[in-house]
Coordinates of C-alpha atoms in Angstrom, one line a residue:
M1 CA 73.1 143.6 130.0
D2 CA 70.8 144.3 126.1
L3 CA 74.4 144.3 124.0
E4 CA 74.8 140.5 125.8
K5 CA 71.2 139.4 124.5
N6 CA 72.0 141.6 121.2
A7 CA 75.4 139.8 121.1
D8 CA 73.9 136.2 121.2
R9 CA 70.8 136.7 119.8
R10 CA 69.9 133.5 117.5
H11 CA 68.2 134.4 114.2
A12 CA 66.7 131.5 112.4
F13 CA 66.6 130.3 108.5
V14 CA 63.5 129.4 107.4
F15 CA 62.4 128.6 104.0
H16 CA 58.7 128.7 103.0
G17 CA 59.2 127.5 99.5
K18 CA 56.5 124.0 98.6
G19 CA 57.1 121.6 95.6
I20 CA 53.9 122.1 94.2
E21 CA 54.7 125.6 93.6
Y22 CA 58.6 124.7 92.5
F23 CA 56.9 122.0 90.3
G24 CA 54.9 124.6 88.4
I25 CA 58.5 126.8 88.1
W26 CA 60.0 124.2 87.0
L27 CA 57.5 122.8 84.0
V28 CA 57.5 125.9 82.6
N29 CA 60.8 126.3 82.9
A30 CA 61.5 122.9 81.4
F31 CA 58.8 123.4 78.6
L32 CA 60.0 127.4 77.5
T33 CA 63.6 125.4 77.0
I34 CA 62.7 122.8 75.1
I35 CA 61.1 124.6 72.6
T36 CA 63.0 127.9 72.3
L37 CA 65.8 124.8 71.5
G38 CA 67.9 125.8 75.3
I39 CA 67.7 129.9 74.0
Y40 CA 65.5 130.5 77.1
L41 CA 67.6 128.6 79.6
P42 CA 69.5 131.4 81.0
W43 CA 65.5 133.0 81.9
A44 CA 64.9 129.7 83.6
V45 CA 67.6 129.8 85.8
V46 CA 67.0 133.5 86.7
K47 CA 63.7 132.8 87.8
T48 CA 64.4 129.8 89.5
R49 CA 66.9 131.7 91.7
K50 CA 63.9 134.1 92.1
Y51 CA 62.3 132.0 93.6
I52 CA 64.4 130.4 96.3
C53 CA 65.0 133.5 97.2
S54 CA 62.0 134.8 97.5
K55 CA 61.2 132.3 99.7
T56 CA 64.1 132.5 102.5
E57 CA 63.8 133.6 105.4
L58 CA 66.3 135.7 108.3
S59 CA 64.5 137.2 111.2
G60 CA 61.3 138.5 109.3
A61 CA 63.4 139.8 106.3
F62 CA 63.3 137.6 103.0
F63 CA 65.8 137.6 100.5
S64 CA 65.5 138.3 96.8
Y65 CA 67.4 138.2 93.5
H66 CA 67.8 140.7 90.8
A67 CA 69.8 140.0 88.0
K68 CA 68.2 139.2 84.3
G69 CA 68.0 136.8 82.1
S70 CA 68.7 138.6 79.5
A71 CA 72.1 139.4 81.2
I72 CA 73.1 135.6 81.3
F73 CA 71.6 134.9 77.5
V74 CA 74.4 137.8 76.3
S75 CA 77.0 135.9 78.0
W76 CA 76.5 132.6 77.0
L77 CA 76.0 134.3 73.6
L78 CA 79.6 135.8 73.9
F79 CA 81.1 132.6 74.9
F80 CA 78.9 131.0 71.7
I81 CA 80.4 133.0 69.1
L82 CA 84.1 132.8 70.8
Y83 CA 83.2 128.9 70.8
V84 CA 82.7 129.4 66.7
I85 CA 86.0 131.4 65.8
F86 CA 88.3 128.8 68.0
V87 CA 86.7 125.4 65.9
V88 CA 87.2 127.3 62.9
V89 CA 90.2 128.7 63.6
L90 CA 91.6 125.2 64.6
V91 CA 89.8 123.6 61.3
N92 CA 91.9 126.1 59.1
Q93 CA 95.5 124.6 60.7
K94 CA 95.9 128.1 62.6
V95 CA 97.6 126.1 65.4
V96 CA 99.3 129.1 67.0
A97 CA 96.0 131.5 66.6
A98 CA 94.1 128.6 68.6
S99 CA 97.2 128.1 71.3
I100 CA 96.6 131.7 72.1
M101 CA 92.7 131.2 72.3
L102 CA 93.4 128.1 74.8
L103 CA 96.2 129.7 76.9
L104 CA 94.0 133.7 76.8
F105 CA 91.1 131.1 77.8
V106 CA 92.5 128.8 80.7
L107 CA 94.0 132.5 81.9
F108 CA 90.4 134.0 82.0
I109 CA 88.8 131.5 84.1
P110 CA 90.1 132.6 87.2
W111 CA 89.3 136.3 86.4
G112 CA 85.8 134.9 85.0
I113 CA 84.9 133.5 87.8
V114 CA 85.7 136.7 90.5
L115 CA 83.5 138.7 88.1
S116 CA 80.7 136.1 88.3
L117 CA 80.6 136.0 92.0
R118 CA 80.3 139.3 92.2
Y119 CA 77.9 140.1 89.8
Q120 CA 75.9 137.5 91.7
A121 CA 76.9 139.1 95.0
L122 CA 75.0 142.0 94.3
M123 CA 72.5 141.2 92.2
T124 CA 71.5 139.6 95.7
R125 CA 69.4 141.2 98.8
L126 CA 68.9 140.6 102.0
N127 CA 65.9 143.3 102.8
G128 CA 67.4 145.6 100.4
I129 CA 70.8 145.5 101.5
R130 CA 73.2 143.9 98.8
F131 CA 76.1 141.5 99.1
S132 CA 79.1 142.1 97.1
F133 CA 82.8 140.1 96.0
H134 CA 86.1 141.7 95.9
C135 CA 88.9 139.4 95.1
S136 CA 92.5 140.4 93.4
L137 CA 92.7 138.7 90.6
L138 CA 96.4 137.6 92.0
R139 CA 94.9 135.6 94.3
A140 CA 91.9 134.1 92.6
W141 CA 94.5 132.9 90.3
W142 CA 97.0 131.4 92.6
V143 CA 94.0 129.5 94.7
M144 CA 92.1 128.4 91.1
M145 CA 94.8 127.3 89.4
G146 CA 98.4 128.1 90.5
C147 CA 98.6 126.1 93.9
P148 CA 96.1 123.0 92.7
L149 CA 98.6 123.1 90.0
L150 CA 101.9 122.6 91.9
L151 CA 100.3 120.4 94.3
M152 CA 99.0 117.7 91.4
I153 CA 102.8 117.7 89.8
A154 CA 104.7 117.0 93.4
C155 CA 101.4 114.3 94.3
A156 CA 102.6 113.1 91.0
L157 CA 106.2 113.3 92.0
I158 CA 106.2 111.5 95.2
L159 CA 104.0 108.8 93.2
F160 CA 106.5 107.8 90.9
G161 CA 109.4 108.1 92.9
F162 CA 107.3 105.9 96.1
M163 CA 106.6 103.3 92.8
K164 CA 109.9 103.4 91.7
A165 CA 111.4 102.4 95.5
M166 CA 109.0 99.8 95.6
P167 CA 110.1 96.0 94.8
S168 CA 109.7 94.3 91.6
P169 CA 106.9 92.3 92.4
D170 CA 107.5 88.4 92.4
S171 CA 103.7 87.1 92.1
L172 CA 100.4 88.0 91.5
N173 CA 99.4 88.8 95.4
G174 CA 102.7 90.8 95.3
L175 CA 101.1 92.6 92.6
I176 CA 98.0 93.1 94.0
V177 CA 99.6 94.2 97.6
N178 CA 101.6 96.6 95.1
T179 CA 98.8 98.0 93.4
I180 CA 96.6 98.3 97.0
I181 CA 99.1 100.4 98.3
L182 CA 99.2 102.5 95.4
V183 CA 96.0 103.2 95.3
L184 CA 95.6 104.0 98.9
M185 CA 98.9 106.1 98.2
A186 CA 96.9 108.4 95.2
F187 CA 93.8 108.4 98.0
I188 CA 96.0 110.2 100.3
L189 CA 98.2 112.8 98.1
L190 CA 94.3 113.1 96.3
G191 CA 92.9 114.1 100.0
I192 CA 95.9 116.3 100.9
I193 CA 95.5 118.3 97.5
N194 CA 91.9 118.9 97.8
G195 CA 91.8 119.6 101.5
I196 CA 94.3 122.4 101.0
S197 CA 92.1 123.7 98.2
M198 CA 89.0 124.1 100.0
A199 CA 91.0 125.6 103.1
M200 CA 92.3 128.2 99.9
W201 CA 88.8 128.9 98.7
M202 CA 86.9 129.1 101.8
R203 CA 89.7 132.0 103.1
M204 CA 89.4 133.8 99.7
F205 CA 85.6 133.4 99.7
A206 CA 85.1 134.9 102.8
G207 CA 87.7 136.7 103.2
S208 CA 86.4 138.9 99.5
S209 CA 83.1 138.5 100.5
S210 CA 80.9 141.3 101.9
F211 CA 77.7 142.7 102.9
D212 CA 77.6 146.8 102.5
N213 CA 79.2 148.1 105.4
L214 CA 80.1 144.9 106.7
R215 CA 83.0 143.0 105.4
F216 CA 82.8 138.7 106.4
S217 CA 86.4 137.1 107.3
A218 CA 87.4 133.6 108.5
F219 CA 89.5 131.5 110.7
I220 CA 90.0 128.1 108.7
N221 CA 92.6 125.6 109.8
T222 CA 94.3 123.8 106.9
K223 CA 94.5 120.3 108.4
Q224 CA 90.8 120.6 109.4
C225 CA 90.5 121.0 105.7
I226 CA 92.2 118.1 104.9
K227 CA 91.3 116.0 107.8
I228 CA 88.0 116.3 106.3
S229 CA 88.3 115.9 102.7
M230 CA 91.0 112.6 103.4
L231 CA 87.7 111.0 105.5
S232 CA 85.3 111.6 102.7
Y233 CA 88.0 109.7 99.8
L234 CA 89.1 106.7 102.8
M235 CA 85.0 106.4 103.3
L236 CA 85.0 104.9 99.4
L237 CA 87.3 102.4 100.6
P238 CA 85.1 100.0 101.7
F239 CA 82.6 100.1 98.7
I240 CA 85.7 99.5 96.4
G241 CA 86.7 96.8 98.7
V242 CA 82.9 95.2 98.2
L243 CA 82.9 95.9 94.3
I244 CA 86.0 94.1 94.1
K245 CA 85.1 91.1 95.5
I246 CA 81.5 90.6 94.1
N247 CA 83.2 91.7 90.8
A248 CA 85.9 88.5 91.2
P249 CA 84.2 86.1 89.5
L250 CA 82.9 88.5 86.7
F251 CA 87.3 89.6 85.9
S252 CA 88.2 85.7 86.4
E253 CA 85.6 84.6 83.3
V254 CA 86.5 87.5 81.4
S255 CA 90.5 86.7 81.7
L256 CA 89.4 82.8 80.8
S257 CA 87.3 84.3 77.8
I258 CA 90.1 86.9 76.5
M259 CA 92.4 83.7 76.9
S260 CA 89.7 80.7 75.2
G261 CA 89.7 83.1 72.1
L262 CA 86.9 84.5 72.4
S263 CA 85.7 87.4 70.2
Q264 CA 84.7 91.1 72.6
S265 CA 80.9 90.8 71.1
E266 CA 81.0 87.0 72.6
I267 CA 82.7 87.8 75.8
E268 CA 80.2 90.5 76.4
A269 CA 77.0 88.8 75.4
N270 CA 78.2 86.2 78.3
I271 CA 79.2 89.0 80.9
F272 CA 75.7 90.3 80.7
A273 CA 73.7 86.6 80.1
N274 CA 75.1 85.3 83.4
H275 CA 76.4 88.1 85.5
I276 CA 73.7 91.1 84.8
D277 CA 73.1 90.7 88.6
V278 CA 76.4 91.7 89.7
I279 CA 76.7 94.8 87.3
V280 CA 73.2 96.3 88.3
T281 CA 74.9 95.8 92.1
S282 CA 77.7 97.4 91.3
Y283 CA 76.0 100.4 89.9
L284 CA 74.0 100.5 92.9
I285 CA 76.7 100.7 95.4
Y286 CA 78.7 102.5 93.5
F287 CA 76.2 105.5 93.3
L288 CA 75.8 104.5 97.4
A289 CA 79.2 105.3 97.7
I290 CA 78.9 109.1 95.9
L291 CA 76.0 109.6 98.1
V292 CA 77.8 109.0 100.9
C293 CA 81.3 111.1 100.1
V294 CA 78.7 113.4 98.7
G295 CA 76.8 113.4 102.0
Y296 CA 79.8 113.9 104.2
L297 CA 82.3 116.3 102.2
L298 CA 78.7 118.8 101.9
T299 CA 77.6 118.3 105.5
A300 CA 81.0 118.8 107.3
C301 CA 82.6 121.6 105.3
R302 CA 79.6 123.5 105.4
N303 CA 79.0 123.1 109.2
Y304 CA 82.9 123.9 109.7
F305 CA 82.6 126.9 107.6
W306 CA 79.8 128.3 109.0
S307 CA 81.2 127.6 112.5
A308 CA 84.7 129.8 111.3
L309 CA 82.7 132.9 109.4
T310 CA 82.4 135.9 110.9
L311 CA 80.0 139.5 109.6
G312 CA 82.2 143.0 111.1
N313 CA 83.7 142.2 114.6
N314 CA 79.9 140.5 116.3
I315 CA 78.0 138.9 114.1
R316 CA 78.5 134.9 113.9
F317 CA 77.2 131.7 112.0
S318 CA 76.1 128.7 112.8
S319 CA 75.6 125.0 111.1
T320 CA 74.1 122.1 112.8
L321 CA 73.6 119.7 109.6
N322 CA 73.9 115.8 110.3
F323 CA 75.5 113.1 108.8
S324 CA 73.6 110.8 108.4
H325 CA 70.3 112.6 107.8
M326 CA 72.1 114.2 104.8
V327 CA 73.0 110.8 103.4
W328 CA 69.3 109.1 104.1
L329 CA 68.4 113.1 102.3
L330 CA 70.2 112.5 99.3
L331 CA 69.4 108.9 98.9
S332 CA 65.9 109.0 99.3
N333 CA 65.5 112.6 96.8
F334 CA 67.8 110.0 94.1
A335 CA 65.4 106.9 94.3
L336 CA 62.2 109.6 94.3
V337 CA 63.5 110.6 91.1
A338 CA 64.8 108.0 90.1
V339 CA 61.3 106.2 90.5
T340 CA 59.6 109.1 89.1
C341 CA 61.4 109.4 86.1
G342 CA 62.5 113.1 86.8
L343 CA 59.4 114.5 88.0
A344 CA 59.6 114.6 91.4
Y345 CA 62.9 116.7 90.8
P346 CA 61.1 120.2 92.1
W347 CA 59.9 118.5 95.9
A348 CA 63.5 116.8 95.9
K349 CA 65.2 119.9 95.4
I350 CA 62.3 122.2 98.4
R351 CA 63.3 119.6 100.8
L352 CA 67.0 119.6 100.6
L353 CA 66.9 123.3 100.5
R354 CA 64.3 123.4 103.3
Y355 CA 66.7 121.1 105.9
M356 CA 69.4 123.3 104.9
A357 CA 67.7 126.4 106.4
S358 CA 65.9 124.7 109.1
H359 CA 69.8 124.0 110.5
S360 CA 71.6 127.2 109.5
E361 CA 71.6 130.2 112.2
V362 CA 73.1 133.9 112.8
I363 CA 74.1 134.8 115.9
G364 CA 74.4 138.4 117.0
S365 CA 72.7 142.3 116.0
L366 CA 71.4 142.9 112.3
E367 CA 70.1 145.8 113.1
D368 CA 73.8 148.2 112.2
I369 CA 74.1 146.8 108.8
Q370 CA 73.5 149.4 105.8
D371 CA 73.6 149.7 102.1
S372 CA 75.8 151.2 99.5
D373 CA 75.0 152.4 96.2
E374 CA 78.1 149.6 94.8
V375 CA 76.8 149.2 90.6
M376 CA 79.5 146.7 89.1
K377 CA 81.2 148.3 86.3
L378 CA 80.3 147.3 82.9
G379 CA 83.0 146.0 80.2
F380 CA 83.6 143.3 77.9
M381 CA 84.6 141.1 80.1
T382 CA 82.0 141.9 83.0
V383 CA 79.5 141.5 80.9
L384 CA 81.1 137.8 78.9
S385 CA 81.5 136.3 82.3
R386 CA 77.8 137.0 83.7
G387 CA 77.0 133.8 82.4
L388 CA 78.9 131.3 84.8
I389 CA 77.0 130.6 86.9
V390 CA 78.9 129.1 90.4
T391 CA 78.2 127.4 93.1
I392 CA 79.9 127.2 96.2
P393 CA 79.0 124.1 98.2
F394 CA 80.4 125.4 101.2
T395 CA 77.8 128.4 101.6

């Protein structure tokens, strides 16, 4: 009976951060970053993460973050030196050398991300116990570059073939219909690419992560990821339709102005004089569309990933984020930050973190987890990769 109770025991996350506390940290970080011309930024990043981790509680234990600003600074400095060398080689028209450097950098990205995720995991602890991340470089390259590239090439060929197979339009209405069909096809194909890539990322991230003596795993359904991705893209279509409708008079006026021989400066002056309300409204609709799309994608991906995630054999996870609440939170935070010219950003971030923590749970017994003495090996690639701060949106 006790074992059954421990297996179903729910441990809720609690975020104790306060806006006024984080505002002080954020203000100091911004001031020091500005007066040092950006040099202090690595320490600012570390200080922010340390505060967020120290205020996140799970079953009476708090997270902690042990990375150092100097380690990230050295990484960024190395990246800057390599960039300067690349520019010098390019300016001196050493095309072969510049191409080799660019190719090596592209090939380095998956390796660097893996090493960065491992470093960030080892620097993060819960109740003194470390996380870790181990992924083969071949798998990382395939997930991050190989498969997405092949999918994009295949989708481009499909679109090209579909466009060739379509009958030539004999009127303006026919051209509009063909364009709409191609846009819908592009949206569907992009949704499929994004869904497949998302599923692969979820499997790789879960299967490569561990909480010392226990391994994470996740049974991810690719079809479900494609469905989530396509719905997020399709949510943009009504907004696109509204934008086309309210901008139709503007497009007509621009076309007539061009036909009448007006200069570009005269056309722009007429647009701002007669359609400034349309322009402002269009930007507001655009930002609203992005917030709705991002809100759905963030909510659906996180809820699905957490529901599929397990740690060891008995520990499960639960995320119950609400789509409408998330959209409202993002929208109100955006308005709050915009109205205050950025000063309310700390409160906006604390609101989001508190909401996400309050809807996240760990289900199972946490008593048998033990710490290990894993230490990350030093090397040029390890030192270089520490500055690649990678954010995984579905965690």
